[in-house]
Tab-separated table of C-alpha atoms in Angstrom:
chain	number	residue	atom	x	y	z
A	1	MET	CA	121.769	119.037	86.682
A	2	THR	CA	118.996	117.016	88.316
A	3	GLU	CA	119.936	113.728	89.944
A	4	LYS	CA	117.978	110.803	88.507
A	5	PRO	CA	116.637	108.143	90.912
A	6	ALA	CA	118.968	105.535	89.372
A	7	ASP	CA	121.964	107.780	90.215
A	8	ARG	CA	121.135	107.967	93.927
A	9	PRO	CA	122.760	105.440	96.254
A	10	THR	CA	120.431	102.697	97.435
A	11	ASP	CA	119.644	102.576	101.143
A	12	ARG	CA	120.283	98.852	101.521
A	13	GLU	CA	118.726	98.871	105.005
A	14	ALA	CA	115.362	99.902	103.511
A	15	LEU	CA	115.247	97.100	100.924
A	16	LEU	CA	112.846	94.231	101.563
A	17	VAL	CA	113.939	90.747	102.567
A	18	GLU	CA	111.841	87.605	102.380
A	19	LEU	CA	110.852	86.273	105.792
A	20	VAL	CA	110.732	82.469	106.000
A	21	ASP	CA	109.415	79.821	108.382
A	22	ASP	CA	111.475	77.052	110.000
A	23	ALA	CA	111.316	75.048	106.749
A	24	GLY	CA	112.516	77.949	104.572
A	25	ARG	CA	109.085	78.725	103.090
A	26	ALA	CA	108.286	82.386	102.379
A	27	ILE	CA	105.842	83.886	104.883
A	28	GLY	CA	106.178	87.637	104.379
A	29	THR	CA	108.580	90.543	103.966
A	30	SER	CA	110.451	93.019	106.128
A	31	PRO	CA	112.882	95.886	105.575
A	32	VAL	CA	116.497	94.776	106.079
A	33	ALA	CA	116.952	97.048	109.110
A	34	LEU	CA	113.934	95.583	110.919
A	35	ALA	CA	114.860	91.991	110.097
A	36	HIS	CA	118.256	92.560	111.734
A	37	GLN	CA	117.030	94.100	114.992
A	38	ALA	CA	117.950	91.714	117.809
A	39	PRO	CA	117.119	88.888	118.066
A	40	GLY	CA	116.491	88.999	114.290
A	41	GLN	CA	113.671	87.733	112.097
A	42	LEU	CA	114.363	84.551	110.131
A	43	HIS	CA	114.853	85.584	106.501
A	44	ARG	CA	116.381	84.360	103.250
A	45	ALA	CA	120.000	85.273	102.519
A	46	PHE	CA	122.874	84.031	100.395
A	47	SER	CA	126.617	83.650	100.825
A	48	VAL	CA	128.839	83.439	97.734
A	49	LEU	CA	132.206	81.672	97.792
A	50	LEU	CA	134.422	81.816	94.700
A	51	PHE	CA	137.271	79.395	94.008
A	52	ASP	CA	140.264	80.020	91.744
A	53	ASP	CA	142.187	77.521	89.588
A	54	ALA	CA	144.450	76.659	92.532
A	55	GLY	CA	141.437	75.805	94.723
A	56	ARG	CA	141.812	78.893	96.909
A	57	VAL	CA	138.746	80.816	98.094
A	58	LEU	CA	138.222	84.558	97.796
A	59	LEU	CA	137.491	86.232	101.121
A	60	GLN	CA	136.519	89.807	101.785
A	61	ARG	CA	137.008	91.912	104.872
A	62	ARG	CA	133.715	93.683	105.446
A	63	ALA	CA	133.811	97.497	105.290
A	64	ALA	CA	133.878	99.489	108.515
A	65	VAL	CA	130.495	101.049	107.662
A	66	LYS	CA	128.655	97.704	107.583
A	67	THR	CA	125.784	97.646	110.078
A	68	ARG	CA	126.517	94.039	111.042
A	69	PHE	CA	129.912	92.478	111.748
A	70	PRO	CA	132.051	95.274	110.251
A	71	LEU	CA	135.744	94.643	109.580
A	72	LEU	CA	135.444	90.875	109.955
A	73	TRP	CA	136.647	88.522	107.242
A	74	ALA	CA	133.818	86.737	105.455
A	75	ASN	CA	133.068	84.772	102.305
A	76	THR	CA	133.405	86.406	98.868
A	77	CYS	CA	130.123	88.333	99.203
A	78	CYS	CA	126.685	87.972	100.726
A	79	GLY	CA	123.282	89.579	100.676
A	80	HIS	CA	119.557	89.041	100.439
A	81	PRO	CA	117.460	88.203	97.411
A	82	ALA	CA	114.466	90.475	96.965
A	83	PRO	CA	111.144	88.752	97.618
A	84	GLY	CA	110.509	86.447	94.655
A	85	GLU	CA	114.026	86.869	93.211
A	86	THR	CA	116.115	83.741	92.688
A	87	VAL	CA	119.086	83.304	94.991
A	88	VAL	CA	121.554	82.756	92.138
A	89	ASP	CA	120.373	85.878	90.257
A	90	ALA	CA	120.635	88.020	93.396
A	91	ALA	CA	124.070	86.572	94.180
A	92	ALA	CA	125.352	87.419	90.696
A	93	VAL	CA	124.202	91.032	91.080
A	94	ARG	CA	125.866	91.420	94.507
A	95	LEU	CA	129.093	89.814	93.294
A	96	ASP	CA	129.283	92.454	90.564
A	97	GLN	CA	128.274	95.314	92.901
A	98	GLU	CA	130.676	94.459	95.716
A	99	LEU	CA	133.676	93.140	93.774
A	100	GLY	CA	133.147	93.895	90.089
A	101	LEU	CA	133.286	90.169	89.319
A	102	THR	CA	131.165	87.777	87.301
A	103	ALA	CA	131.077	83.985	87.558
A	104	ASP	CA	128.851	81.056	86.743
A	105	LEU	CA	127.204	80.388	90.089
A	106	VAL	CA	125.433	77.315	91.474
A	107	GLU	CA	123.613	76.787	94.732
A	108	ALA	CA	125.517	74.306	96.908
A	109	GLY	CA	123.313	74.022	99.982
A	110	VAL	CA	121.529	75.867	102.729
A	111	PHE	CA	121.902	76.292	106.490
A	112	ARG	CA	120.263	78.305	109.223
A	113	TYR	CA	122.108	80.397	111.763
A	114	GLN	CA	121.541	83.125	114.307
A	115	ALA	CA	124.241	85.445	115.620
A	116	ALA	CA	124.254	88.667	117.605
A	117	ASP	CA	126.749	91.434	116.870
A	118	GLY	CA	127.625	92.829	120.281
A	119	ASP	CA	129.437	95.810	118.773
A	120	THR	CA	126.525	97.092	116.676
A	121	GLY	CA	123.564	95.679	118.611
A	122	ARG	CA	122.275	94.075	115.405
A	123	ALA	CA	121.611	90.406	114.729
A	124	GLU	CA	121.589	87.866	111.929
A	125	HIS	CA	118.898	85.175	111.767
A	126	GLU	CA	119.196	83.759	108.311
A	127	TRP	CA	118.148	80.878	106.110
A	128	ASP	CA	121.408	81.108	104.189
A	129	HIS	CA	121.827	79.674	100.692
A	130	VAL	CA	125.478	78.929	99.899
A	131	VAL	CA	126.307	79.800	96.291
A	132	ILE	CA	129.642	78.807	94.782
A	133	GLY	CA	131.463	79.576	91.567
A	134	LYS	CA	134.793	79.564	89.831
A	135	ALA	CA	136.586	82.861	89.359
A	136	ASP	CA	137.299	83.696	85.741
A	137	GLY	CA	140.743	85.194	86.422
A	138	ALA	CA	139.584	88.810	86.605
A	139	GLN	CA	140.957	90.864	89.476
A	140	PRO	CA	138.429	91.928	92.115
A	141	ARG	CA	137.563	95.626	92.092
A	142	PRO	CA	136.143	96.078	95.603
A	143	ASP	CA	133.567	98.777	96.293
A	144	PRO	CA	135.066	100.537	99.365
A	145	ALA	CA	131.573	101.137	100.757
A	146	GLU	CA	131.177	97.348	100.975
A	147	VAL	CA	134.645	95.805	101.164
A	148	ALA	CA	137.730	96.853	103.158
A	149	ASP	CA	140.084	94.221	101.707
A	150	VAL	CA	140.190	90.936	99.790
A	151	ALA	CA	142.433	87.866	99.986
A	152	TRP	CA	142.759	84.510	98.238
A	153	VAL	CA	143.202	81.820	100.899
A	154	ASP	CA	143.775	78.082	100.783
A	155	PRO	CA	140.746	76.386	102.437
A	156	ASP	CA	143.015	74.291	104.715
A	157	VAL	CA	144.760	77.445	105.947
A	158	LEU	CA	141.386	79.117	106.447
A	159	ARG	CA	140.101	76.218	108.577
A	160	VAL	CA	143.126	76.581	110.875
A	161	ARG	CA	142.646	80.346	111.116
A	162	LEU	CA	138.934	79.912	111.910
A	163	CYS	CA	139.902	77.700	114.869
A	164	ASP	CA	142.839	79.822	116.048
A	165	ASP	CA	141.229	83.260	115.686
A	166	PRO	CA	137.437	82.941	115.298
A	167	GLY	CA	136.867	86.560	116.384
A	168	SER	CA	138.403	87.829	113.134
A	169	TYR	CA	135.817	86.038	110.986
A	170	SER	CA	132.083	86.341	110.437
A	171	PRO	CA	130.026	83.853	112.462
A	172	TRP	CA	128.640	82.248	109.295
A	173	LEU	CA	131.924	81.669	107.432
A	174	ALA	CA	132.731	78.216	108.864
A	175	SER	CA	129.330	76.862	107.786
A	176	VAL	CA	129.672	78.411	104.329
A	177	LEU	CA	133.086	76.790	103.911
A	178	GLN	CA	131.796	73.416	105.094
A	179	ILE	CA	128.960	73.400	102.535
A	180	ALA	CA	131.249	74.676	99.781
A	181	ASP	CA	133.789	71.930	100.546
A	182	ARG	CA	131.131	69.264	99.995
A	183	SER	CA	130.057	70.851	96.699
A	184	HIS	CA	133.323	72.194	95.272
A	185	HIS	CA	133.157	69.524	92.538
A	186	LEU	CA	130.228	71.474	91.049
A	187	VAL	CA	132.659	74.179	89.920
A	188	ALA	CA	135.837	72.089	89.584
A	189	ARG	CA	138.362	72.916	86.937
């Protein structure tokens, strides 16, 4: 039987990201792998954070095969919209791909960060859109190629853990949580 192109795994490192200027305006494109070579090219990204009925947030531990910050705890999922794709649409697709979940998502804010991963030699330099949503009660079904583990955590407990053990968490998680805290009312019960 012949393998169809849609059946082949996607090389996520070859996909294009949208490069942006210091004001977040699109200025070009780059393959993911090139955009993440140290010190990194500033590009558009998104970070999803889901809340449950109890107000807890869903975290994922990034898979060991991730090319940047493997095995660290991070927000529910993250990724890059394709050039011209809306952030919320791209976030919904990644949420389904990584965790088998759907949710009504809204953009809560944006921040810029740059971080080097000393273990992999890669870097992040992202104009990161924080996207939040309310979980619908479905259980996450993590893709093991993307996610090593998941956990529902109270935001107050997470803030303490981020201070006590920052090396166990992605360098962007604290900023994602801060923006989500300010906008949690957008997805309130």
